[in-house]
Each structure stands twice: as C-alpha cells, then as structure tokens.
mmCIF file of C-alpha atoms and ligand atoms in Angstrom:
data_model
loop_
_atom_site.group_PDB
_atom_site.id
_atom_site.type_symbol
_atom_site.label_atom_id
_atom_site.label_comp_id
_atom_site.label_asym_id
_atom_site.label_seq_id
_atom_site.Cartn_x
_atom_site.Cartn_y
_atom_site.Cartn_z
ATOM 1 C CA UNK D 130 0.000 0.000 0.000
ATOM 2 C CA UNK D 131 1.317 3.500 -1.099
ATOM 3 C CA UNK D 132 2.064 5.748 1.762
ATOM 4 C CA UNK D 133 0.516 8.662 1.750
ATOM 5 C CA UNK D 134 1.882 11.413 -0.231
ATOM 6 C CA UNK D 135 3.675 14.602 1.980
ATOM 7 C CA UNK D 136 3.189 18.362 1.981
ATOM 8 C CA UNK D 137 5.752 20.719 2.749
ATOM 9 C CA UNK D 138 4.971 24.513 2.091
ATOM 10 C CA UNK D 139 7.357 26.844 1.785
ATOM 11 C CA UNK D 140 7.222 30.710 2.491
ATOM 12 C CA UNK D 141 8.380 31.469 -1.123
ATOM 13 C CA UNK D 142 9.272 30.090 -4.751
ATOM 14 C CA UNK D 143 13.098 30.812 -3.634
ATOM 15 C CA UNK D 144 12.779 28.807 -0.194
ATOM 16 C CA UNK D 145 11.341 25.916 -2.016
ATOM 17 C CA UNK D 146 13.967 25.484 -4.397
ATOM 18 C CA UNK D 147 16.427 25.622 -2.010
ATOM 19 C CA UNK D 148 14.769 23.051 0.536
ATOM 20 C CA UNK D 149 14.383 21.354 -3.243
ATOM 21 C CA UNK D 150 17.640 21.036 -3.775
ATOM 22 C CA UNK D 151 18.582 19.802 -0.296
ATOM 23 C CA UNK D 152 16.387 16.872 -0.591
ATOM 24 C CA UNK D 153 17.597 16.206 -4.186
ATOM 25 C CA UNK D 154 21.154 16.171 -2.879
ATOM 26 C CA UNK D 155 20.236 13.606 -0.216
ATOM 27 C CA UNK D 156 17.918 11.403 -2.518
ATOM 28 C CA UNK D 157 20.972 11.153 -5.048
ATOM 29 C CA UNK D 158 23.387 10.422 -2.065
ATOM 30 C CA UNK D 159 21.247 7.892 -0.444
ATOM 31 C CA UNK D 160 20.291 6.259 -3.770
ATOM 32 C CA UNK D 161 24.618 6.088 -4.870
ATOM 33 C CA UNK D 162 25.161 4.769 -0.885
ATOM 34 C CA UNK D 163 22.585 1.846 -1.756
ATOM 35 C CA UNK D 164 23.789 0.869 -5.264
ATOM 36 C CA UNK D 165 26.938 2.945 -6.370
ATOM 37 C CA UNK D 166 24.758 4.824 -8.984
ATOM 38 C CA UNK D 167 21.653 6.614 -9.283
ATOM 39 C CA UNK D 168 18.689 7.559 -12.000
ATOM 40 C CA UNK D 169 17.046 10.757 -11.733
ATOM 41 C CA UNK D 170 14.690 11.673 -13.365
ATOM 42 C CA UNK D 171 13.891 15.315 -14.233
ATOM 43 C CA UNK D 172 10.877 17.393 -14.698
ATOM 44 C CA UNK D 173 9.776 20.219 -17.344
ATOM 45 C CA UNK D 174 8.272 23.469 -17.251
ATOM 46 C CA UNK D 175 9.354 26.267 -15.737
ATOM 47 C CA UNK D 176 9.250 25.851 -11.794
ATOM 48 C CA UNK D 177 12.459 23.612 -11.397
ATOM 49 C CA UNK D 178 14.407 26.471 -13.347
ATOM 50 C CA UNK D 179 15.249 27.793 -9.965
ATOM 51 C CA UNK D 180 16.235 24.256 -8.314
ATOM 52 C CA UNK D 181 18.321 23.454 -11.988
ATOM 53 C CA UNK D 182 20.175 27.063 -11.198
ATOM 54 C CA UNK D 183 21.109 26.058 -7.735
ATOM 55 C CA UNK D 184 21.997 22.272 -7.915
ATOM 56 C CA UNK D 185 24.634 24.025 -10.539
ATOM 57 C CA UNK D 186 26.095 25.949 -8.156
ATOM 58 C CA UNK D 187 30.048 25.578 -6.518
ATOM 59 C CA UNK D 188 28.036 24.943 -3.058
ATOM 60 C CA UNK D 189 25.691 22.108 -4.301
ATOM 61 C CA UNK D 190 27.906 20.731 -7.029
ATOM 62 C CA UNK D 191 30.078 19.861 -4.753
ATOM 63 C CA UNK D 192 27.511 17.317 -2.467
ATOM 64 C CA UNK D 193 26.484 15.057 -5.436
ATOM 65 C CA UNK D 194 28.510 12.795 -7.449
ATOM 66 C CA UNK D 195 27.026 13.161 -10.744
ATOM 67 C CA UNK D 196 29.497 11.311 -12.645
ATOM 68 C CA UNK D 197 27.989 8.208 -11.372
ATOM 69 C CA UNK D 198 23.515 10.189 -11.861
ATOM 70 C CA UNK D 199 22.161 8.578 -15.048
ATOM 71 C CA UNK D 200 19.755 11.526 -15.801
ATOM 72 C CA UNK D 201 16.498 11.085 -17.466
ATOM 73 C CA UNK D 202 13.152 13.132 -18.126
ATOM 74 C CA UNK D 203 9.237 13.046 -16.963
ATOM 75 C CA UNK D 204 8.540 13.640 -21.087
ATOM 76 C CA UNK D 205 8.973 15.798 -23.734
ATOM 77 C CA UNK D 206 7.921 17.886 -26.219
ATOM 78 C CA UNK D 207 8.343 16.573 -29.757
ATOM 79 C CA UNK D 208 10.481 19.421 -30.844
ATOM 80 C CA UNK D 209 14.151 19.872 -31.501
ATOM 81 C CA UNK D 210 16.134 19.657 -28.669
ATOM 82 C CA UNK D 211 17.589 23.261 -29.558
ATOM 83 C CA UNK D 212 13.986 24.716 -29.258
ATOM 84 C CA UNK D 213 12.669 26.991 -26.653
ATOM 85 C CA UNK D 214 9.735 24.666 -26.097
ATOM 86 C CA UNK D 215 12.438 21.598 -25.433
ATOM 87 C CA UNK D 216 12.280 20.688 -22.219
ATOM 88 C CA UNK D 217 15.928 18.948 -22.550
ATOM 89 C CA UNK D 218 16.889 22.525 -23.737
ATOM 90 C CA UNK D 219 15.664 24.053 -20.744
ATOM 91 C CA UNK D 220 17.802 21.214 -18.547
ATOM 92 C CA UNK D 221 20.956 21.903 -19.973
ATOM 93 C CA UNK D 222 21.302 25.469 -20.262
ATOM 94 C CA UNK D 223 20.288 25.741 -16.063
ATOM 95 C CA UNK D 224 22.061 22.766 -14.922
ATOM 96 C CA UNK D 225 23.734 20.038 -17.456
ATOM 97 C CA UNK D 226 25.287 22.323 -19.045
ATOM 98 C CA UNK D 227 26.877 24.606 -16.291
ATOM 99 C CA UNK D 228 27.819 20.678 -15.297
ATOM 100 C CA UNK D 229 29.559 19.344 -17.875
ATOM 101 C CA UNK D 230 27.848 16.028 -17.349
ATOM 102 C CA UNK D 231 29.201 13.010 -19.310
ATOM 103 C CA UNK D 232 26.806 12.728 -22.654
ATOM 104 C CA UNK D 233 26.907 9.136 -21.615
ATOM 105 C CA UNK D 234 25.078 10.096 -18.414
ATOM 106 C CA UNK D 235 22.141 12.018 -20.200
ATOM 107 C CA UNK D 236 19.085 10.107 -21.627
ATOM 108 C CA UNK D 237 16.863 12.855 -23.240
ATOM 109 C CA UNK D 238 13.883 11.834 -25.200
ATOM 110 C CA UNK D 239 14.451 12.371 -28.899
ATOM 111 C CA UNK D 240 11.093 14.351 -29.558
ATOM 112 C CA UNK D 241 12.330 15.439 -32.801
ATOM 113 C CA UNK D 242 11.770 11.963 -33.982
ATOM 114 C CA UNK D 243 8.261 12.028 -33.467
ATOM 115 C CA UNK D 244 6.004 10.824 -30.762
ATOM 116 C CA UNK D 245 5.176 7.463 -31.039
ATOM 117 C CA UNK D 246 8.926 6.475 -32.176
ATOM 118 C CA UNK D 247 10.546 8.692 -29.469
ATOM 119 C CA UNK D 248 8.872 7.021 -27.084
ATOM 120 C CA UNK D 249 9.257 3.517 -28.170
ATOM 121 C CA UNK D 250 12.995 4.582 -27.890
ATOM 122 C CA UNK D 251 12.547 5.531 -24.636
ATOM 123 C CA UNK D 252 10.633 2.690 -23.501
ATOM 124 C CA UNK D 253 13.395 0.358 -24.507
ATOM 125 C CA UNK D 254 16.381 2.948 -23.218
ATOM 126 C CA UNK D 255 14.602 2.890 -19.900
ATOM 127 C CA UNK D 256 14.173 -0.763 -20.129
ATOM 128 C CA UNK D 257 18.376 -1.140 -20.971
ATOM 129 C CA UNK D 258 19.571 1.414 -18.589
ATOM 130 C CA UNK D 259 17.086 0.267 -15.365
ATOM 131 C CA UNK D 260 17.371 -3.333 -16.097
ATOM 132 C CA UNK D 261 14.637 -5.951 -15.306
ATOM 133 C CA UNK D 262 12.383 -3.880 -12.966
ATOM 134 C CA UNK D 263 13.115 -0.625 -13.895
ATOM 135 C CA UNK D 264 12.882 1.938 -10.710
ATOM 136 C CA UNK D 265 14.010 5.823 -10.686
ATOM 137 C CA UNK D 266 15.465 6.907 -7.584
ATOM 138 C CA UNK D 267 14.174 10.114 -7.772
ATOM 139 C CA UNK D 268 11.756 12.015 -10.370
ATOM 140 C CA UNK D 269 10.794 15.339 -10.100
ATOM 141 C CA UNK D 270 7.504 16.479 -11.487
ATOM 142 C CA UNK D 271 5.762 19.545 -11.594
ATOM 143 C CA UNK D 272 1.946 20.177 -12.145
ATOM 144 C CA UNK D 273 -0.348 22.461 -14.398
ATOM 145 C CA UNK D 274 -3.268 23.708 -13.567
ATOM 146 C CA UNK D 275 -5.684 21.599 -14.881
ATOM 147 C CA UNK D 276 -4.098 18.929 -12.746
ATOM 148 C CA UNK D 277 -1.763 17.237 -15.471
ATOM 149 C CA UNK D 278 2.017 15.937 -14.503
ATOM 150 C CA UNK D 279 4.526 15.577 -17.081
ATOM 151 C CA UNK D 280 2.220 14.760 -19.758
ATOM 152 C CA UNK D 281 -0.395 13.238 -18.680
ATOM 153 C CA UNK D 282 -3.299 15.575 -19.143
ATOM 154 C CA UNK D 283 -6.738 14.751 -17.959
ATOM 155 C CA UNK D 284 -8.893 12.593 -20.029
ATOM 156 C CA UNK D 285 -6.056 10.731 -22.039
ATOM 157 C CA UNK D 286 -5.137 7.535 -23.136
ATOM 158 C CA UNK D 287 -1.917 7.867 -21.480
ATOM 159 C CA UNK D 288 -3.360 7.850 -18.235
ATOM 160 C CA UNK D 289 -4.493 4.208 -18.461
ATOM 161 C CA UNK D 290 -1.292 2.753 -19.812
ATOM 162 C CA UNK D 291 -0.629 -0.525 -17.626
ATOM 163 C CA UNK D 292 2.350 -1.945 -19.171
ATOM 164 C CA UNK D 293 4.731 0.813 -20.818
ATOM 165 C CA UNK D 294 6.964 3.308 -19.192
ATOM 166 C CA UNK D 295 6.969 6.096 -21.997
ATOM 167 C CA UNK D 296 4.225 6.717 -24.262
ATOM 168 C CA UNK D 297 3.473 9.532 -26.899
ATOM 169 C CA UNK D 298 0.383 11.866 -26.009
ATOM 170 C CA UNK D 299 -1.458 14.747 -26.878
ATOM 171 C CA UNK D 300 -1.509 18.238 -25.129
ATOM 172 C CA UNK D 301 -4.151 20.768 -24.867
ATOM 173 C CA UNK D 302 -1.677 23.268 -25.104
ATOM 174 C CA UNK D 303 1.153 23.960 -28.276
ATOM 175 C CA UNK D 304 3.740 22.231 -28.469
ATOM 176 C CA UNK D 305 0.702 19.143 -28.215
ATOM 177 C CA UNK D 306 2.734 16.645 -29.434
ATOM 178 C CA UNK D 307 5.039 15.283 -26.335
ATOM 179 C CA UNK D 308 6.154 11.936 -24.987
ATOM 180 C CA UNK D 309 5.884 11.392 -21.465
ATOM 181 C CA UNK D 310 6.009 8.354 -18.791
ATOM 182 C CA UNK D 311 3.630 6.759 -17.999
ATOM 183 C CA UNK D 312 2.337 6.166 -14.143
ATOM 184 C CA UNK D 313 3.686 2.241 -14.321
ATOM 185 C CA UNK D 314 7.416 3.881 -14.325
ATOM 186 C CA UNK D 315 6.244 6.778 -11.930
ATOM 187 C CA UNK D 316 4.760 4.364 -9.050
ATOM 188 C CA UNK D 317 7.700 2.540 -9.928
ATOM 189 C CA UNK D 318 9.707 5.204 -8.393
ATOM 190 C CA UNK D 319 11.503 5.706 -4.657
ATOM 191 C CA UNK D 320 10.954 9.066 -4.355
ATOM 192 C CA UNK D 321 9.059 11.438 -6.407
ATOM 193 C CA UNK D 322 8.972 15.136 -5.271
ATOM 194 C CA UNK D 323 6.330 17.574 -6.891
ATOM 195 C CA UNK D 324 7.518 21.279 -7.135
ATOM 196 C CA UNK D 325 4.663 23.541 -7.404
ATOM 197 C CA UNK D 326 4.255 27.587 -6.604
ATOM 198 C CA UNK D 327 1.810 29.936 -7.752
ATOM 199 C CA UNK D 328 -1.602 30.999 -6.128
ATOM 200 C CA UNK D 329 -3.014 29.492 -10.170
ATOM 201 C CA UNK D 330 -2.322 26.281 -9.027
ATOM 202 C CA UNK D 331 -4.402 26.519 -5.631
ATOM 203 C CA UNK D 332 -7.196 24.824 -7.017
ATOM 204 C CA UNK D 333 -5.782 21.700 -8.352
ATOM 205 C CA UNK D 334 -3.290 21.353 -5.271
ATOM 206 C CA UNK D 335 -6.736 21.604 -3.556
ATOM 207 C CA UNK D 336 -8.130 18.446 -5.806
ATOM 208 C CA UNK D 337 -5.337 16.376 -5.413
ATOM 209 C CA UNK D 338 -5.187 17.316 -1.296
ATOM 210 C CA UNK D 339 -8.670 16.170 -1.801
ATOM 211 C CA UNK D 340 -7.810 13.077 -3.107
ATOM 212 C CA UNK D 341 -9.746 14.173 -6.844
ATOM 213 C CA UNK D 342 -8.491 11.539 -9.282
ATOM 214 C CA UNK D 343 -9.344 12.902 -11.869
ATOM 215 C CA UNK D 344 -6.200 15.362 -11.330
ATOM 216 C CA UNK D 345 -3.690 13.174 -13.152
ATOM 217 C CA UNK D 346 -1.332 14.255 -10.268
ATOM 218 C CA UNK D 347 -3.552 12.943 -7.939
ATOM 219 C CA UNK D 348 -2.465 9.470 -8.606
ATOM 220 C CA UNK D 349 0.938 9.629 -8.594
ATOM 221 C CA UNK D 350 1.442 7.441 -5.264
ATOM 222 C CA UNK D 351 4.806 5.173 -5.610
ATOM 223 C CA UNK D 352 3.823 1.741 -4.285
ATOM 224 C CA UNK D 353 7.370 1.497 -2.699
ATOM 225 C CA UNK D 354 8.419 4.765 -2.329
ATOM 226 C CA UNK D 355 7.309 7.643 -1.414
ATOM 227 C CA UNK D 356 6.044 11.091 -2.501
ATOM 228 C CA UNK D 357 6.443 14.642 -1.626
ATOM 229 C CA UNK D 358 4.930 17.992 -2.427
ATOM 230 C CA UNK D 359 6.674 20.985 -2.055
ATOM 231 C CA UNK D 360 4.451 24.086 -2.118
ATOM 232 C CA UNK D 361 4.765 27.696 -1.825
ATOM 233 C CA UNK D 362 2.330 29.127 -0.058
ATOM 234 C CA UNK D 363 0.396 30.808 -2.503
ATOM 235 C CA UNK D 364 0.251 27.390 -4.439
ATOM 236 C CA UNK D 365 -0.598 25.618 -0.956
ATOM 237 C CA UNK D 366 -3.701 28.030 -0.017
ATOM 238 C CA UNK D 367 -6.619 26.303 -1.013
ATOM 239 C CA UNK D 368 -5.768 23.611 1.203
ATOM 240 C CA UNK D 369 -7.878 23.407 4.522
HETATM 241 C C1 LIG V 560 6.011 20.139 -19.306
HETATM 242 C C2 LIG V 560 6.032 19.615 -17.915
HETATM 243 C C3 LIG V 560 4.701 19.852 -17.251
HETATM 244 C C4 LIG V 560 4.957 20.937 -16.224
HETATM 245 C C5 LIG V 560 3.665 21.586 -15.777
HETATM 246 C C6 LIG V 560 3.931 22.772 -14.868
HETATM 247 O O1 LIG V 560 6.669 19.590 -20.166
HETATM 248 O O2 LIG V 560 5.391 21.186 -19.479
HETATM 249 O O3 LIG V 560 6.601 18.457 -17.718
HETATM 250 O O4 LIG V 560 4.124 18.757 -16.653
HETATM 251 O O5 LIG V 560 5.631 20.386 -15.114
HETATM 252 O O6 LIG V 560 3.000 22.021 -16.935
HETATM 253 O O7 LIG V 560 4.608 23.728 -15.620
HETATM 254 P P1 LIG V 560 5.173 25.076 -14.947
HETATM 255 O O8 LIG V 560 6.231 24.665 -13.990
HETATM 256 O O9 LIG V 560 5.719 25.858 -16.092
HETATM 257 O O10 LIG V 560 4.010 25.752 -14.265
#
C-alpha cells in the first residue's frame, strides 16, 4: 500500500527550491550509498528552473557525485532539442550544461523523432539502462493547472497505460505533441517530489489534497516509495 503522499509549504518560490535542492542532494546520495549509482529523473516546465540554477552551483555541485547520476526526463515535447519549447533545452542550459555532465550520463527523449517512435525509444532505453524492474530513484515532477504531470493531461489515453513506461500523447496546449512516462514507471519510483508555486495552481493542489483523481497528479502514489509535495504558499492556499 502507497504511503501517503507529503506536503511541505514553503514561504516562497526561492525557499522551495532551495529546501528542493537539499532533498535532491540527499535522494541522489542515499540512492549512490545503496547501489553505487543513481537515475534521476527530471521534470519540465518552468518551476524547477530555480532548483536546476542552484543544484549548478560551486556549493551544491560539490555534495552530489554526478558522474555516477544517469539523468532522465518526466517527457517531452516533440520538438528539436535546440527549441525553446524543449524541455531537454531548458535542462541543460540551467544545470547540465553549467555541469559538464558526461553525454553518456544524459538520456533525453528524442522528440524530434516524433512521438510514437521517441517514445518507443525511450521505452526500450529505460528498459536497458534500469534493467529488469526498472525503478528511478528520484523524479521530479511539476503540475499544471488543470491537474496534469509531465504529460499526462486529464482525459487521455496515457493515463491508463498498464504496461509501458513512456508513451506519446497529446496536449491541450502547443507544443501538443510530447512523450511522457507513464504512471507504471512513476509508481515505480523511490521518491518522487512535486515542485509547485503559484496561487493558479491553488485549485488543483486543492483536488489532489482532496484526493480528486481525476487530477492526473492525484495518482501519482509510488507503491514502494514515497512522494512529496513541495508548495509555496500561494500554491498551498486552497488547502484546509
Ligand atoms: C512540461 C512539464 C509539465 C509541467 C507543468 C507545470 O513539459 O510542461 O513536464 O508537466 O511540469 O506544466 O509547468 P510550470 O512549472 O511551467 O508551471
């Protein structure tokens, strides 16, 4: 049974990223202590900017070893990776980047390619690189409005994928076209930690506090593992 997911709220956007990247230091450290490596996986949109900028810095550099992080992402959008809607783009200008990670080390999802090949890519990448049962240490996520994660938007076909970990789907919103995983490799995961902030996102935080399921966020609940939102307190105010 899925423990139930945490809230921690945050006086500001700048206070949650740096609690953020505390926790995502530890995660990584606890996951390379267990197994000598760890898979992260990272999330889109524009919220983690902040976290991205920080983990980058001398003073958190320094407390992960991420020559032995195999980095991954939540989904995708299917455009180049050199366009401002890329979400891989967004990753490596704040943080790979300023990191030099090993290439080796990266797994973004070739969008470019198309939906419903990227994500069979992915699908077997994730498969190769996670081995039998494939489990992320740690995913970050972030959530829109209408309740969607990565990209699995309410209503969709992606939400009732049982079997696959990456699937192509549909937004409401340009670029539509995106791959994302699915909630088999989510719940999969040991840790997942939702970043959200802004008082527009009070009412689905509210539906998901409330347990609505029809917030695709809502069902993120790792069935080993455990989840964790971190709020600011605008985001956090609808909640009783
Ligand atoms: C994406 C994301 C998506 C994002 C939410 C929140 O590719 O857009 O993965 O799920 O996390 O839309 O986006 P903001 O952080 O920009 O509000």
């Amino acid at each position: 049974m899925s423990a139930a997911p945490v809230r921690e709220v945050f006086a500001s956007p700048a206070e949650l990223a740096e609690a953020a990247a505390r926790t995502v230091a530890d995660e990584l450290a606890a996951a390379l202590e267990r197994s000598g490596s760890a898979a992260l996986a990272l999330s889109g949109g524009s919220t983690p900017r902040t976290l991205y900028r920080l983990l980058a810095l001398p003073e958190h550099r320094a407390s992960i070893a991420w020559d032995r992080v195999d980095v991954f992402f939540g989904d995708e959008r299917c455009v180049p990776p050199i366009d401002v809607d890329s979400n891989y783009r967004m990753a490596h200008e704040t943080l790979l980047g300023p990191l030099q990670l090993d290439s080796e080390r990266v797994h973004r999802i070739r969008g470019e390619l198309g939906a419903e090949q990227a994500a069979a890519e992915y699908e077997e990448l994730l498969r190769a690189r996670l081995g039998p049962a494939p489990r992320l240490d740690l995913v970050l996520l972030g959530m829109g409005g209408d309740g969607h994660t990565a990209s699995l938007f309410p209503g969709a076909p992606a939400l009732d994928e049982r079997r696959r970990l990456a699937v192509a789907a549909r937004a409401p919103v340009e670029p539509r076209e995106r791959v994302t995983l699915t909630f088999p490799a989510l719940n999969a995961a040991r840790r997942v930690l939702f970043l959200v902030a802004g008082v527009d996102k009070a009412p689905a935080v509210a539906r998901v506090a409330a347990g609505d399921a029809s917030a695709p966020a809502a069902r993120v609940r790792p069935a080993e593992g455990s989840c964790t939102w971190m709020l600011d307190r605008a985001a956090a105010a609808g909640i009783p």
